[in-house]
Short mmCIF file of C-alpha atoms in Angstrom, two decimals:
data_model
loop_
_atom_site.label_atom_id
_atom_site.label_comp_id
_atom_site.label_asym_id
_atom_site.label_seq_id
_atom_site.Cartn_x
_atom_site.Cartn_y
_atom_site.Cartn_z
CA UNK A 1 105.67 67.04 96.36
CA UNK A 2 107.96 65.68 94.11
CA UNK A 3 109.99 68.65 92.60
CA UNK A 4 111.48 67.91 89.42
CA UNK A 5 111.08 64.47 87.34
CA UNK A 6 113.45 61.92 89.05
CA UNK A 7 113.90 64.12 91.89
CA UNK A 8 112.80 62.03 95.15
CA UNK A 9 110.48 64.03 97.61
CA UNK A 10 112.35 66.14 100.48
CA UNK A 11 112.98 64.69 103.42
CA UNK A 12 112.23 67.40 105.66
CA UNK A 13 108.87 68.03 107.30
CA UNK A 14 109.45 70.83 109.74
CA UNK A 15 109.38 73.94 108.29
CA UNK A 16 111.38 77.31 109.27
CA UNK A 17 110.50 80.77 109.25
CA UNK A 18 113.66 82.79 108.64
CA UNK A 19 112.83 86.78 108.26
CA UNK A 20 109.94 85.70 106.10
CA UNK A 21 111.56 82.91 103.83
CA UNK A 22 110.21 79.31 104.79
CA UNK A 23 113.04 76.74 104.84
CA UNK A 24 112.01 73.60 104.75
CA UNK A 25 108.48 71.76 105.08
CA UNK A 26 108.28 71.64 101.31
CA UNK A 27 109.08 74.96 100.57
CA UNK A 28 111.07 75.91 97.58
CA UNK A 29 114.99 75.65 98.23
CA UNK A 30 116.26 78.21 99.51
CA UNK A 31 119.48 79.96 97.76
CA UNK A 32 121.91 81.87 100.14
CA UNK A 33 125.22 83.65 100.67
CA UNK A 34 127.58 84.94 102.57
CA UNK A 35 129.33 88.15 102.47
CA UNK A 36 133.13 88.19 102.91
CA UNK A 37 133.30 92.15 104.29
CA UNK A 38 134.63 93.37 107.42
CA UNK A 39 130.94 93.36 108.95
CA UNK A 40 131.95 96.72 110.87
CA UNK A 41 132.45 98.13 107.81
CA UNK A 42 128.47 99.42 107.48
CA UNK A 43 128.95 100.58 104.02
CA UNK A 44 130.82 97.89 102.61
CA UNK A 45 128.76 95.17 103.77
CA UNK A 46 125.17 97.15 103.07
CA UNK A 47 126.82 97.35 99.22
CA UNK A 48 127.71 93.63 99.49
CA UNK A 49 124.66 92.29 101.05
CA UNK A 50 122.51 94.14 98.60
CA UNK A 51 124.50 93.30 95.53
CA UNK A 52 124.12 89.28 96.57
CA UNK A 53 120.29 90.20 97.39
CA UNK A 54 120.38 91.71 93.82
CA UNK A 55 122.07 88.54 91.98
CA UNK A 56 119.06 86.67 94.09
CA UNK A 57 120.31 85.50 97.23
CA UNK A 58 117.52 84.79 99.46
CA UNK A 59 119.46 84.70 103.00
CA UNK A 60 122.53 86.52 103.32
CA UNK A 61 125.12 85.46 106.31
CA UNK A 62 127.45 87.73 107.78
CA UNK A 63 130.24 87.68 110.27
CA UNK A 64 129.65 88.81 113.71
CA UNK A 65 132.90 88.29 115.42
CA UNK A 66 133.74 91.12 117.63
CA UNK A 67 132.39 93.83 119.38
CA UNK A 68 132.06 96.42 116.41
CA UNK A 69 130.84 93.66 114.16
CA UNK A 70 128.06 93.24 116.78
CA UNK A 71 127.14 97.10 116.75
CA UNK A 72 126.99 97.52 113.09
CA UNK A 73 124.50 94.92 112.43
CA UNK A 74 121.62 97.14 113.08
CA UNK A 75 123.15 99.89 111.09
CA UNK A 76 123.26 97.22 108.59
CA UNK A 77 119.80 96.56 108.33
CA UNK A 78 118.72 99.58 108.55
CA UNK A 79 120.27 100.91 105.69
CA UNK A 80 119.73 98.20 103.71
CA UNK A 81 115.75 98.90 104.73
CA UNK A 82 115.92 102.18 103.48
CA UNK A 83 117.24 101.15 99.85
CA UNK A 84 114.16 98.36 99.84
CA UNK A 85 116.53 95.52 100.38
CA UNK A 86 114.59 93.33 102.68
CA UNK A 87 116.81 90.03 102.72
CA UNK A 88 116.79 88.33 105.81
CA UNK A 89 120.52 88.82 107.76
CA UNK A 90 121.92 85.81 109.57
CA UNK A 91 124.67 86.12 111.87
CA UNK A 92 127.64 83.95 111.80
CA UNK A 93 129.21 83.27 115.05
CA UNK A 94 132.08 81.67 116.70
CA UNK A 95 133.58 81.21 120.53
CA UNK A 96 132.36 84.22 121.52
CA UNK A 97 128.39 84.68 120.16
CA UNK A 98 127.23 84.28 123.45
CA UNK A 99 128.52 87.02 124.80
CA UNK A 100 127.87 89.65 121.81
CA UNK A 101 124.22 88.51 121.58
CA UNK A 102 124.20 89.23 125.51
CA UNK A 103 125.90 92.60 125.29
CA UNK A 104 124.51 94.04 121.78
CA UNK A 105 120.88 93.29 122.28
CA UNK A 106 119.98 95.47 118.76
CA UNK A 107 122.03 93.11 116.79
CA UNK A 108 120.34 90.29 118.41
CA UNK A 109 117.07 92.08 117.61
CA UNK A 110 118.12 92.64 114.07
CA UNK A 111 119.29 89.44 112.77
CA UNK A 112 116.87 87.48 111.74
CA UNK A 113 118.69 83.73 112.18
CA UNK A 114 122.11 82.71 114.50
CA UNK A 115 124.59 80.39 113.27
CA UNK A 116 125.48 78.47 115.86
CA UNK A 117 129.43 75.91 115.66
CA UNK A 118 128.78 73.62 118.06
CA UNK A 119 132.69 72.65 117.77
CA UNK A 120 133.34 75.92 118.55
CA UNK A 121 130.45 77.23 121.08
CA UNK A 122 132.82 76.17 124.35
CA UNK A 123 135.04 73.93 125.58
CA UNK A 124 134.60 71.52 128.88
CA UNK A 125 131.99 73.05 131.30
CA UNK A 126 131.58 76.40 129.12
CA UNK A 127 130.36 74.46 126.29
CA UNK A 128 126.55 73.81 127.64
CA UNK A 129 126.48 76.65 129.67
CA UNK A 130 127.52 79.23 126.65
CA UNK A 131 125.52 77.19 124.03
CA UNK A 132 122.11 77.15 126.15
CA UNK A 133 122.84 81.64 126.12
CA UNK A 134 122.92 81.82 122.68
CA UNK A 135 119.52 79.70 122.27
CA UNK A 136 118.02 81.75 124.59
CA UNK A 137 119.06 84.52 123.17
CA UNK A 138 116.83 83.09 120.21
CA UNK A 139 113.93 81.98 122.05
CA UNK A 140 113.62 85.50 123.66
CA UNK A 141 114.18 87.14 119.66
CA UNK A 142 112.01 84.72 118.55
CA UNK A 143 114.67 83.96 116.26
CA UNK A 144 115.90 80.46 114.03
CA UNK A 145 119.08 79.10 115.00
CA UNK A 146 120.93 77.10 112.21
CA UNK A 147 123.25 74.40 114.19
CA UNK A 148 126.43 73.41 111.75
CA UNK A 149 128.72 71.64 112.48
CA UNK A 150 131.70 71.53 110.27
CA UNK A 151 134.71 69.30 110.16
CA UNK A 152 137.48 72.02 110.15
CA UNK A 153 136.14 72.82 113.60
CA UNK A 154 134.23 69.34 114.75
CA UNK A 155 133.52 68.88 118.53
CA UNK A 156 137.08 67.43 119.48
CA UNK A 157 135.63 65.73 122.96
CA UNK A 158 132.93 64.18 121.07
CA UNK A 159 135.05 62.84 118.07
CA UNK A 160 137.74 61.42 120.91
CA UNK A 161 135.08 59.70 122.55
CA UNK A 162 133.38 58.09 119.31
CA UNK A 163 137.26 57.47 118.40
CA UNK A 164 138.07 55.60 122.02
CA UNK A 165 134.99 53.46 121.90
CA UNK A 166 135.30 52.38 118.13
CA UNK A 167 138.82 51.69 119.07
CA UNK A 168 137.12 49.01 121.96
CA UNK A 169 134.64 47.81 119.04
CA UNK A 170 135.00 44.15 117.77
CA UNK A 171 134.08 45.29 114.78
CA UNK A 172 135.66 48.73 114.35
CA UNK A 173 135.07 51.01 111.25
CA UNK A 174 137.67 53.61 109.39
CA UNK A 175 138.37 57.08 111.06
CA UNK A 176 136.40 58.34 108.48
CA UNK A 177 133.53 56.95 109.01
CA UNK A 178 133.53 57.62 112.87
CA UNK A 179 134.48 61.41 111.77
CA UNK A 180 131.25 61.48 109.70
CA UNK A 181 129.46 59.22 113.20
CA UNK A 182 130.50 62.52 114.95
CA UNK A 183 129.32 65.38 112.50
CA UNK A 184 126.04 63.84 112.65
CA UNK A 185 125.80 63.49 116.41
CA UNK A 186 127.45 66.99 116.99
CA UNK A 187 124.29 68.39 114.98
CA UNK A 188 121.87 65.85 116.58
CA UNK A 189 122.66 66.00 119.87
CA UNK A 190 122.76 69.57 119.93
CA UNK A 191 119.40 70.17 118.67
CA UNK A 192 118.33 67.75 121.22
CA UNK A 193 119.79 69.69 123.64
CA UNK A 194 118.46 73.57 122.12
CA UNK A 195 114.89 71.73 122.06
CA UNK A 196 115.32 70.79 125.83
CA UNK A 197 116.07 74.50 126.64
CA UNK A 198 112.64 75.85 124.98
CA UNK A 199 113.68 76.62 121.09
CA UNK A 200 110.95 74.91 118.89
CA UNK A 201 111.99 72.19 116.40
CA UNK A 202 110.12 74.95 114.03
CA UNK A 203 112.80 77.26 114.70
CA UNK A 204 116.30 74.96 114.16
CA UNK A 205 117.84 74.14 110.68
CA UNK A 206 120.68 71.94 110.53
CA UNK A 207 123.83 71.74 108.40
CA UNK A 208 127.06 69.28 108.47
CA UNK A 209 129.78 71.12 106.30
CA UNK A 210 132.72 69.65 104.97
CA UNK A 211 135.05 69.84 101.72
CA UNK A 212 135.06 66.69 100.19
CA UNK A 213 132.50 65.47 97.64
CA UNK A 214 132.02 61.79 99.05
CA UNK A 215 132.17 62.30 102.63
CA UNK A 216 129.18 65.16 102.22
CA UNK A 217 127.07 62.96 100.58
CA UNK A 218 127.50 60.26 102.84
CA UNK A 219 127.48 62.34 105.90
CA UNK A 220 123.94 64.15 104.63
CA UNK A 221 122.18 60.81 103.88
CA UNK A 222 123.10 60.13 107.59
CA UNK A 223 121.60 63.21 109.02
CA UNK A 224 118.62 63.05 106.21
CA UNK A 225 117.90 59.48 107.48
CA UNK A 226 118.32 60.02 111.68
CA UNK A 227 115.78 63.51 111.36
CA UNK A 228 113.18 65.28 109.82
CA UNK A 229 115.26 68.70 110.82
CA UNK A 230 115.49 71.34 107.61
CA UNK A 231 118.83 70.60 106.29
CA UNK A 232 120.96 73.31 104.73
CA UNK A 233 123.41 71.88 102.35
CA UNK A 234 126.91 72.95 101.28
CA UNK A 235 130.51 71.74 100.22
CA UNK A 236 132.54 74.25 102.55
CA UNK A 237 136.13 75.01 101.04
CA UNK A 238 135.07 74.30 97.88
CA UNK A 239 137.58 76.15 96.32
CA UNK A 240 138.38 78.56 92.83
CA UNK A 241 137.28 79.05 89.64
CA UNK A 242 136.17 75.45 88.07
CA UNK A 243 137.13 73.10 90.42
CA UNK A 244 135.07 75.02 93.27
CA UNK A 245 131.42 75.21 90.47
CA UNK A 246 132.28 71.62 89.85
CA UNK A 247 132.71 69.69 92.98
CA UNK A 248 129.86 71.84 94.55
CA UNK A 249 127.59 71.01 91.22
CA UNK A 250 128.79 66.88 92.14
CA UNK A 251 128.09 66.79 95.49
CA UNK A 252 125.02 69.07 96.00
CA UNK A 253 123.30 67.57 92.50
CA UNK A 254 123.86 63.64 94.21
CA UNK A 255 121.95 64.84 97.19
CA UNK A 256 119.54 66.99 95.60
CA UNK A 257 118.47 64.01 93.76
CA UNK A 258 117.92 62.22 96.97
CA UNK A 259 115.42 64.59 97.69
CA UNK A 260 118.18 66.05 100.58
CA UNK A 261 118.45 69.75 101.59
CA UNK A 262 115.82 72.55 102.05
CA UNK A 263 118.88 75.89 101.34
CA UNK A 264 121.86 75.50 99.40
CA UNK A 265 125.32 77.92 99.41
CA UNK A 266 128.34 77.30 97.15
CA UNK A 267 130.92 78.40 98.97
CA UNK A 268 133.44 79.35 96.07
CA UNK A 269 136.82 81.40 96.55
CA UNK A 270 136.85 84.64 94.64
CA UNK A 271 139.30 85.40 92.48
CA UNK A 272 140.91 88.99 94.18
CA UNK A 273 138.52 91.44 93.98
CA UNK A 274 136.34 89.24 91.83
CA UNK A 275 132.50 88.76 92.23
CA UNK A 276 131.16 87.60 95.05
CA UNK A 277 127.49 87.30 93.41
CA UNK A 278 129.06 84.13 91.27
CA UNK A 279 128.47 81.87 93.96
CA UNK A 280 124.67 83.10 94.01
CA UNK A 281 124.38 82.69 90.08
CA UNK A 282 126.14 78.69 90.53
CA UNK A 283 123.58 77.90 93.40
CA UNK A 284 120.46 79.17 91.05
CA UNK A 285 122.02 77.48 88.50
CA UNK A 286 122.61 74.02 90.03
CA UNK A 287 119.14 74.16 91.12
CA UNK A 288 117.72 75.13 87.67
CA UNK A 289 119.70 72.80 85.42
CA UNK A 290 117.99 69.74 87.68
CA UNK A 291 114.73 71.13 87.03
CA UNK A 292 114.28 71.87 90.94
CA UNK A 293 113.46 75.71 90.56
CA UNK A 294 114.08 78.25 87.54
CA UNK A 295 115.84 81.63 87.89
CA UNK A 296 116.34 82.77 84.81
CA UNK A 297 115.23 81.73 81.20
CA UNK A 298 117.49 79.10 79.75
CA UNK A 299 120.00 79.81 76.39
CA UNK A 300 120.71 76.51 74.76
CA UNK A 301 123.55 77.00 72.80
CA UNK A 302 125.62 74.15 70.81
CA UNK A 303 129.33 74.57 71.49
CA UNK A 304 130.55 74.42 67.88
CA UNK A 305 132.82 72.44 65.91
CA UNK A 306 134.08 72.13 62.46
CA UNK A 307 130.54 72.94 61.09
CA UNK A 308 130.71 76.58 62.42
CA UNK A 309 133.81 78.34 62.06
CA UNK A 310 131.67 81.38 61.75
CA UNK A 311 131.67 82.85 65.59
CA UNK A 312 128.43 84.86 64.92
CA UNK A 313 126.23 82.04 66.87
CA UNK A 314 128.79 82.60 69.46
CA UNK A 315 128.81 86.30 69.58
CA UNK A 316 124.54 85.73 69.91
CA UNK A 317 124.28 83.19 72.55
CA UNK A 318 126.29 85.46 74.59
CA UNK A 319 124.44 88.51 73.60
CA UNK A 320 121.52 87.05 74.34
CA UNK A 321 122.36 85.77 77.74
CA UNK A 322 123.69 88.74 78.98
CA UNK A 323 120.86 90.62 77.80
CA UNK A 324 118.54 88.41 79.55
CA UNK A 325 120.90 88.33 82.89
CA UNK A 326 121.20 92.47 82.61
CA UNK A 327 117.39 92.50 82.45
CA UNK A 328 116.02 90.26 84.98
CA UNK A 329 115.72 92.42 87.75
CA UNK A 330 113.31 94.62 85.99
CA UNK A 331 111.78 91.82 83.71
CA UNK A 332 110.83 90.08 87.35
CA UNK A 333 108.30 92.59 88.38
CA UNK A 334 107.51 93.20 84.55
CA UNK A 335 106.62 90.15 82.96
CA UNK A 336 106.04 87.27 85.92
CA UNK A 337 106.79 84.08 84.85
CA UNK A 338 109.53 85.20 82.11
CA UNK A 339 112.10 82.56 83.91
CA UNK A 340 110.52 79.72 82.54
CA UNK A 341 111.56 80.97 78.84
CA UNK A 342 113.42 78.91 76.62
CA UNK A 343 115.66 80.30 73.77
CA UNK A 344 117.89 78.51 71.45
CA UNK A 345 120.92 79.93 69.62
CA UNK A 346 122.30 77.19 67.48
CA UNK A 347 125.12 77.34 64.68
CA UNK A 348 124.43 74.78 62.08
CA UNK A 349 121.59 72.60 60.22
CA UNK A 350 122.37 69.39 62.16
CA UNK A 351 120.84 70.22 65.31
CA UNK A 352 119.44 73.63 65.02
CA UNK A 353 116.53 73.43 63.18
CA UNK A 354 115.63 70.58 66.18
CA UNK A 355 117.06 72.33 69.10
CA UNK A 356 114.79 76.01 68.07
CA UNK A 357 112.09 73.60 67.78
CA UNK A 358 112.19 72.49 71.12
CA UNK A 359 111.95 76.20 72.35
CA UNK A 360 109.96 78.59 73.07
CA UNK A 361 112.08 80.95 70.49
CA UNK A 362 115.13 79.79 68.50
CA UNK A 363 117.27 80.36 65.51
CA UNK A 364 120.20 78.03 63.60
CA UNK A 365 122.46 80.18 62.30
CA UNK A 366 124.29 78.89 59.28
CA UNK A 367 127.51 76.83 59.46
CA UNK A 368 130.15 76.33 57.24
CA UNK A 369 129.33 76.24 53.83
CA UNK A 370 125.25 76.79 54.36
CA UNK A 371 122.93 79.11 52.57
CA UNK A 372 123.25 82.69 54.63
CA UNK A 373 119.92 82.07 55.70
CA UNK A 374 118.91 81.64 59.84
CA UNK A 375 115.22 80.15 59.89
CA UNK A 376 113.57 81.52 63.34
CA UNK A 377 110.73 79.19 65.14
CA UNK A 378 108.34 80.33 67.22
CA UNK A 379 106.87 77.41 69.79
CA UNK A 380 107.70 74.75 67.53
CA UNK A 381 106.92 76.60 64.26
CA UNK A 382 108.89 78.90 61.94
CA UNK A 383 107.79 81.84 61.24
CA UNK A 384 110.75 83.67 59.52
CA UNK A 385 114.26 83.35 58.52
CA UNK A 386 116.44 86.11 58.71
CA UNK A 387 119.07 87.70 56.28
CA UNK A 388 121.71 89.63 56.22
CA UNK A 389 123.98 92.14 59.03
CA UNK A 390 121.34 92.61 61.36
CA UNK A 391 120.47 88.79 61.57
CA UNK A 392 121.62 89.37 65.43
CA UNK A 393 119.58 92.61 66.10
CA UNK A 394 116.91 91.13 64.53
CA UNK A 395 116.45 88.13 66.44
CA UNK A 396 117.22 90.22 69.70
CA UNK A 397 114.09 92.09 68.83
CA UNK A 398 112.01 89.09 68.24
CA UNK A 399 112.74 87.44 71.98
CA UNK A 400 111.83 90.69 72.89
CA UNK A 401 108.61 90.71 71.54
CA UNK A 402 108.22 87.16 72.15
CA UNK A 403 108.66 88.34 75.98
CA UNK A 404 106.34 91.14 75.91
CA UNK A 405 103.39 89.00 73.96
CA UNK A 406 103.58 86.09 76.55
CA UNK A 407 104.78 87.99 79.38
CA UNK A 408 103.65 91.35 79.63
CA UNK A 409 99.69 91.85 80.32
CA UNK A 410 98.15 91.50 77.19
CA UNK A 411 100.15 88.03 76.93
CA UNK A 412 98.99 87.23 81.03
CA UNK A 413 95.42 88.23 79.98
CA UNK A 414 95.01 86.24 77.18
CA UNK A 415 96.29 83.01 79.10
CA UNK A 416 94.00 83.36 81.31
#
């Protein structure tokens, strides 16, 4: 199934049941997050896990480092089952999963995927020995195991030995390229090796994280090409503010396009005590603007110039799109299929006549100079234009209607 015009068919065949969300085997890509709580904090992370489960994360990953971490994890979920947030849990773990799994069978029980390093799993003869526990942890759970490997933490042994015998090559490549040799095989081999120990292929989802735009695309065609494995994709360290939404919008759109990756997370910095949710709201987004899945309905808004001095488009767009962001958690179970909706809010007579035209509801606004008149179109034809102070009101009150008529029952009826 080809997912979005240009968009080359997913690469991944074998499917993954994760708590009830199917990553992978054509299912629709998966959007997740991670909470950045002190996981034995119960009433922190419930708030935060919900909140991200709110925004629409469909997985939500949290940190299961120590003993207490390990014990609150059912608390978690139960909580979280009692407020009617049912988003799977996924539990991140490092050097010492093994041994909470082992020791806190309830959180084992009550997470619904592991996150397995395998950089950071063991060292020397622990390394099989610890990794093989915590896939057998899964296998008795009947649990998925995501393997992901990431280059702030790659499997030192394995890169030294890909590093000694390039060294002996006649041709030999750049230490970059044997880096990215060794995140694939760290993900590879290892899910060789969980397979060999009894976890279905069904059951393993694979992900090769690192922070620089050009090395995960080429390391992700490599692991897209070598296996049919659910790939989850994600530029790790991406950073704050802009330069974390951009370089995770470059790299995931290039491999997106290639028809790469089955779950995405954009791994942004907060700002202090900002919003974790953004990085939910950027992965949606990402995913929308390349015509993969839709979220929420679009607001195509021109972004002014010398035309429109006037702010009042301005002061609309936004309106509108917070409006429509406020509301769609209630709109969802209200009117289905409302996230396909267009609206245009455009400031002049250039475009905007054009651009309202093109959606499903739109208004130009007058610029500079133009007659205080804002023509509305409804599908492609106007049906009013709107005067005076309440021009803003007024138009809210039309997408409203325009929602409820195409949206609500009646409007689901009479498409049918």
């Amino acid at each position: 199934m080809i997912a979005a015009f240009g968009v080359k068919q997913r690469h991944s065949t074998i499917g993954v049941d994760v708590g009830g969300v199917r990553v992978g085997g054509g299912a629709p890509i998966v959007v997740q997050s991670m909470t950045n709580t002190d996981t034995a904090d119960i009433d922190g992370t419930v708030r935060q896990v919900a909140a991200l489960a709110r925004a629409g994360s469909e997985l939500v990953r949290i940190t299961v480092d120590r003993d207490e971490s390990a014990a609150a994890v059912p608390h978690i979920r139960d909580k979280l089952a009692r407020m009617g947030v049912t988003v799977p849990l996924v539990g991140d773990f490092h050097y010492i999963g093994h041994k909470l799994l082992s020791d806190h069978p309830a959180c084992a029980e009550a997470l619904d995927k592991y996150r397995i390093n395998p950089g950071n799993v063991g060292f020397k003869d622990k390394k099989d020995r610890q990794f093989s526990m915590i896939v057998e942890k899964a296998i008795e759970h009947g649990k998925a195991v995501r393997i992901g490997a990431n280059w702030g933490s790659l499997d030192q042994e394995l890169l030294t030995h890909l590093m000694d015998e390039n060294a002996r090559s006649a041709n030999p490549l750049d230490a970059r390229a044997v880096m990215h040799e060794a995140m694939v095989q760290s993900c590879l081999l290892s899910a060789e090796r969980a397979v060999e120990i009894g976890l279905p292929q069904d059951r393993i989802i694979l992900s090769a994280k690192v922070s620089a735009v050009q090395d995960l695309i080429a390391v992700y065609r490599m692991l897209a090409s070598r296996s049919t494995y659910a790939l989850h994709l994600g530029l790790t360290e991406a950073g704050m503010g802009s330069k974390g939404i951009v370089a995770s919008a470059a790299a995931l759109g290039v491999v997106l396009q290639d028809g790469i990756g089955d779950t995405i997370r954009v791994s942004l910095t907060p700002e202090p005590n900002g919003d974790r949710t953004l990085e939910v709201k950027v992965a949606q987004e990402i995913l929308q603007t390349m015509g993969i899945r839709t979220f929420v309905p679009l607001v195509a808004a021109c972004p002014g110039c010398g035309r429109t001095t006037s702010t009042l488009f301005q002061e609309l767009a936004q309106d509108i799109q917070g409006f429509i962001h406020q509301s769609m958690p209630e709109w969802k179970t209200r009117y289905p299929g409302v996230e396909v909706l267009n609206v245009a809010v455009m400031g002049c007579v250039v475009n905007g006549p054009g651009e309202s035209k093109h959606a499903d509801i739109g208004i130009s606004l007058p610029g500079t100079g133009e007659n205080p008149a804002a023509p509305v179109f409804v599908d492609g034809v106007k049906v009013t234009t709107l005067r005076g102070p309440t021009v803003a009101a007024d138009f809210k009150a039309m997408v409203i209607d325009y929602i409820e008529k195409r949206f609500g029952v009646g409007g689901q009826r009479a498409a049918e």
